PDB file of C-alpha atoms in Angstrom:
ATOM      1  CA  MET B  22      -7.084   6.382  14.491  1.00 42.00           C
ATOM      2  CA  PHE B  23      -8.582   6.393  11.062  1.00 47.00           C
ATOM      3  CA  GLY B  24      -9.062   2.381  10.587  1.00 45.00           C
ATOM      4  CA  SER B  25     -13.201   2.949  12.022  1.00 54.00           C
ATOM      5  CA  GLN B  26     -12.958   5.680   8.917  1.00 80.00           C
ATOM      6  CA  VAL B  27     -12.016   3.804   6.192  1.00 92.00           C
ATOM      7  CA  PRO B  28     -12.441   0.097   4.774  1.00 97.00           C
ATOM      8  CA  SER B  29      -9.841  -1.996   5.508  1.00 97.00           C
ATOM      9  CA  VAL B  30      -8.478  -5.541   4.361  1.00 97.00           C
ATOM     10  CA  PRO B  31      -6.747  -7.974   6.796  1.00 98.00           C
ATOM     11  CA  VAL B  32      -2.943  -8.586   5.106  1.00 97.00           C
ATOM     12  CA  THR B  33      -3.896 -12.195   5.439  1.00 97.00           C
ATOM     13  CA  ALA B  34      -6.576 -11.667   2.367  1.00 97.00           C
ATOM     14  CA  ILE B  35      -4.624  -9.888   0.037  1.00 97.00           C
ATOM     15  CA  ASP B  36      -3.699 -12.078  -3.598  1.00 94.00           C
ATOM     16  CA  ASP B  37      -2.076 -11.860  -6.713  1.00 91.00           C
ATOM     17  CA  ASP B  38      -5.008  -9.916  -8.069  1.00 94.00           C
ATOM     18  CA  THR B  39      -5.317  -7.299  -5.566  1.00 97.00           C
ATOM     19  CA  TYR B  40      -3.412  -4.130  -6.988  1.00 98.00           C
ATOM     20  CA  LEU B  41      -0.783  -2.891  -3.401  1.00 98.00           C
ATOM     21  CA  LEU B  42      -0.161   0.095  -3.637  1.00 98.00           C
ATOM     22  CA  ASP B  43       2.617   0.987  -1.294  1.00 98.00           C
ATOM     23  CA  VAL B  44       2.765   4.587  -0.389  1.00 98.00           C
ATOM     24  CA  ARG B  45       6.014   4.555   1.942  1.00 98.00           C
ATOM     25  CA  GLU B  46       8.839   6.646   1.483  1.00 98.00           C
ATOM     26  CA  ASP B  47      11.712   6.102  -1.040  1.00 97.00           C
ATOM     27  CA  ASP B  48      14.093   4.557   1.720  1.00 97.00           C
ATOM     28  CA  GLU B  49      11.263   2.479   3.216  1.00 98.00           C
ATOM     29  CA  TRP B  50      10.368   0.763  -0.266  1.00 98.00           C
ATOM     30  CA  ALA B  51      13.886   0.457  -1.243  1.00 97.00           C
ATOM     31  CA  ALA B  52      14.669  -1.137   2.532  1.00 97.00           C
ATOM     32  CA  GLY B  53      12.519  -3.808   1.412  1.00 98.00           C
ATOM     33  CA  HIS B  54       8.678  -4.147  -0.134  1.00 98.00           C
ATOM     34  CA  ALA B  55       5.963  -6.828  -0.498  1.00 97.00           C
ATOM     35  CA  PRO B  56       6.907  -8.774  -4.132  1.00 96.00           C
ATOM     36  CA  GLY B  57       4.603  -7.083  -6.978  1.00 95.00           C
ATOM     37  CA  ALA B  58       3.574  -3.967  -5.255  1.00 98.00           C
ATOM     38  CA  HIS B  59       3.197  -0.633  -6.954  1.00 98.00           C
ATOM     39  CA  HIS B  60       5.668   2.566  -5.125  1.00 98.00           C
ATOM     40  CA  VAL B  61       3.924   5.568  -5.126  1.00 98.00           C
ATOM     41  CA  PRO B  62       4.622   7.815  -2.292  1.00 98.00           C
ATOM     42  CA  MET B  63       1.944   9.353  -0.491  1.00 97.00           C
ATOM     43  CA  MET B  64       2.873  13.088  -1.428  1.00 97.00           C
ATOM     44  CA  GLU B  65       3.100  11.842  -5.008  1.00 98.00           C
ATOM     45  CA  LEU B  66       0.281  10.024  -5.854  1.00 97.00           C
ATOM     46  CA  PRO B  67      -1.980  13.550  -6.482  1.00 97.00           C
ATOM     47  CA  ALA B  68       0.151  13.831  -9.316  1.00 97.00           C
ATOM     48  CA  ARG B  69       0.335  10.239 -10.416  1.00 98.00           C
ATOM     49  CA  LEU B  70      -3.561   9.462  -9.847  1.00 97.00           C
ATOM     50  CA  ALA B  71      -3.675   7.667 -13.031  1.00 97.00           C
ATOM     51  CA  GLU B  72      -1.029   4.905 -12.484  1.00 97.00           C
ATOM     52  CA  VAL B  73      -3.767   3.620  -9.793  1.00 98.00           C
ATOM     53  CA  PRO B  74      -6.149   1.359 -11.094  1.00 97.00           C
ATOM     54  CA  THR B  75      -9.826   2.107 -11.013  1.00 96.00           C
ATOM     55  CA  ASP B  76     -11.242  -0.947 -12.642  1.00 95.00           C
ATOM     56  CA  ARG B  77      -9.946  -3.460  -9.345  1.00 96.00           C
ATOM     57  CA  GLU B  78      -9.460  -3.756  -5.923  1.00 97.00           C
ATOM     58  CA  VAL B  79      -6.489  -1.647  -4.966  1.00 98.00           C
ATOM     59  CA  ALA B  80      -4.780  -2.062  -1.132  1.00 98.00           C
ATOM     60  CA  VAL B  81      -2.901   0.528   0.260  1.00 98.00           C
ATOM     61  CA  ILE B  82      -0.197  -0.117   2.324  1.00 98.00           C
ATOM     62  CA  CYS B  83       2.572   1.713   4.337  1.00 98.00           C
ATOM     63  CA  ARG B  84       4.657   1.152   7.142  1.00 98.00           C
ATOM     64  CA  SER B  85       1.219   0.696  10.065  1.00 97.00           C
ATOM     65  CA  GLY B  86      -1.930   1.815   8.654  1.00 95.00           C
ATOM     66  CA  GLY B  87      -1.770   5.524   9.625  1.00 95.00           C
ATOM     67  CA  ARG B  88      -0.666   6.875   6.186  1.00 97.00           C
ATOM     68  CA  SER B  89      -2.538   4.765   3.865  1.00 98.00           C
ATOM     69  CA  ALA B  90      -5.300   5.463   5.710  1.00 97.00           C
ATOM     70  CA  GLN B  91      -5.177   8.969   4.490  1.00 97.00           C
ATOM     71  CA  VAL B  92      -4.955   7.399   0.989  1.00 98.00           C
ATOM     72  CA  VAL B  93      -7.534   5.343   0.920  1.00 98.00           C
ATOM     73  CA  GLY B  94     -10.039   8.183   2.039  1.00 96.00           C
ATOM     74  CA  TYR B  95      -7.876  10.460  -0.566  1.00 97.00           C
ATOM     75  CA  LEU B  96      -9.173   7.854  -2.867  1.00 97.00           C
ATOM     76  CA  LEU B  97     -12.536   7.429  -2.547  1.00 97.00           C
ATOM     77  CA  GLY B  98     -12.873  10.951  -2.020  1.00 95.00           C
ATOM     78  CA  ASN B  99     -11.727  10.960  -6.349  1.00 96.00           C
ATOM     79  CA  GLY B 100     -13.766   8.445  -7.548  1.00 96.00           C
ATOM     80  CA  TRP B 101     -12.001   5.082  -6.258  1.00 97.00           C
ATOM     81  CA  GLU B 102     -14.592   2.448  -5.312  1.00 95.00           C
ATOM     82  CA  GLN B 103     -12.574  -0.945  -4.577  1.00 96.00           C
ATOM     83  CA  VAL B 104      -9.716   0.470  -2.202  1.00 98.00           C
ATOM     84  CA  ARG B 105      -9.211  -0.187   1.507  1.00 98.00           C
ATOM     85  CA  ASN B 106      -6.461  -0.163   4.097  1.00 98.00           C
ATOM     86  CA  ALA B 107      -3.819  -2.827   4.392  1.00 98.00           C
ATOM     87  CA  ASP B 108      -3.949  -3.452   8.331  1.00 97.00           C
ATOM     88  CA  GLY B 109      -1.638  -3.122  10.562  1.00 97.00           C
ATOM     89  CA  GLY B 110       0.856  -2.214   7.286  1.00 98.00           C
ATOM     90  CA  MET B 111       3.833  -3.492   6.489  1.00 98.00           C
ATOM     91  CA  ARG B 112       4.756  -4.423   9.875  1.00 98.00           C
ATOM     92  CA  GLN B 113       1.587  -6.994   9.932  1.00 98.00           C
ATOM     93  CA  TRP B 114       2.541  -7.783   6.552  1.00 98.00           C
ATOM     94  CA  VAL B 115       5.892  -9.097   7.953  1.00 97.00           C
ATOM     95  CA  ALA B 116       4.290 -10.500  11.042  1.00 97.00           C
ATOM     96  CA  VAL B 117       2.224 -12.396   9.324  1.00 98.00           C
ATOM     97  CA  GLY B 118       4.765 -14.400   7.667  1.00 97.00           C
ATOM     98  CA  LYS B 119       4.818 -12.621   4.328  1.00 97.00           C
ATOM     99  CA  PRO B 120       7.462 -11.617   2.213  1.00 96.00           C
ATOM    100  CA  VAL B 121       9.646  -8.390   1.676  1.00 97.00           C
ATOM    101  CA  VAL B 122      12.325  -8.056  -0.946  1.00 97.00           C
ATOM    102  CA  THR B 123      14.606  -4.810  -2.225  1.00 97.00           C
ATOM    103  CA  GLY B 124      14.240  -4.404  -5.739  1.00 91.00           C
ATOM    104  CA  ASP B 125      17.402  -6.743  -7.092  1.00 91.00           C
ATOM    105  CA  GLY B 126      14.936  -9.501  -5.358  1.00 89.00           C
ATOM    106  CA  GLN B 127      17.136 -10.172  -2.002  1.00 94.00           C
ATOM    107  CA  PRO B 128      15.010 -10.482   1.472  1.00 94.00           C
ATOM    108  CA  GLY B 129      14.576  -6.892   2.512  1.00 96.00           C
ATOM    109  CA  GLN B 130      13.440  -5.700   5.995  1.00 96.00           C
ATOM    110  CA  VAL B 131      10.877  -2.948   7.104  1.00 96.00           C
ATOM    111  CA  ILE B 132      12.249  -0.165   8.336  1.00 95.00           C
TER     112      ILE B 132
END
């Protein structure tokens, strides 16, 4: 529903140089997230904007892409230029075989 309104990137194109911003809730993050991702739940983002870099590519991810699309729109409206929505979210991340870990480095899952 948001896909055509915000810039997006296939999860297969997200590399280690991209700042991956995971905006899911704490329980979703704890169950499993992309290694190297940065966690800022969507509702906390306005108070934590300074944590999101403006000088490099930022990919925003959630479970399926809806929340992250909203966040991309918000960031674009607040001056970010290099920000894109991760197509298909963490569900697509898993579908293409990318790793998911828990906080202690063990294999995780997407809930």
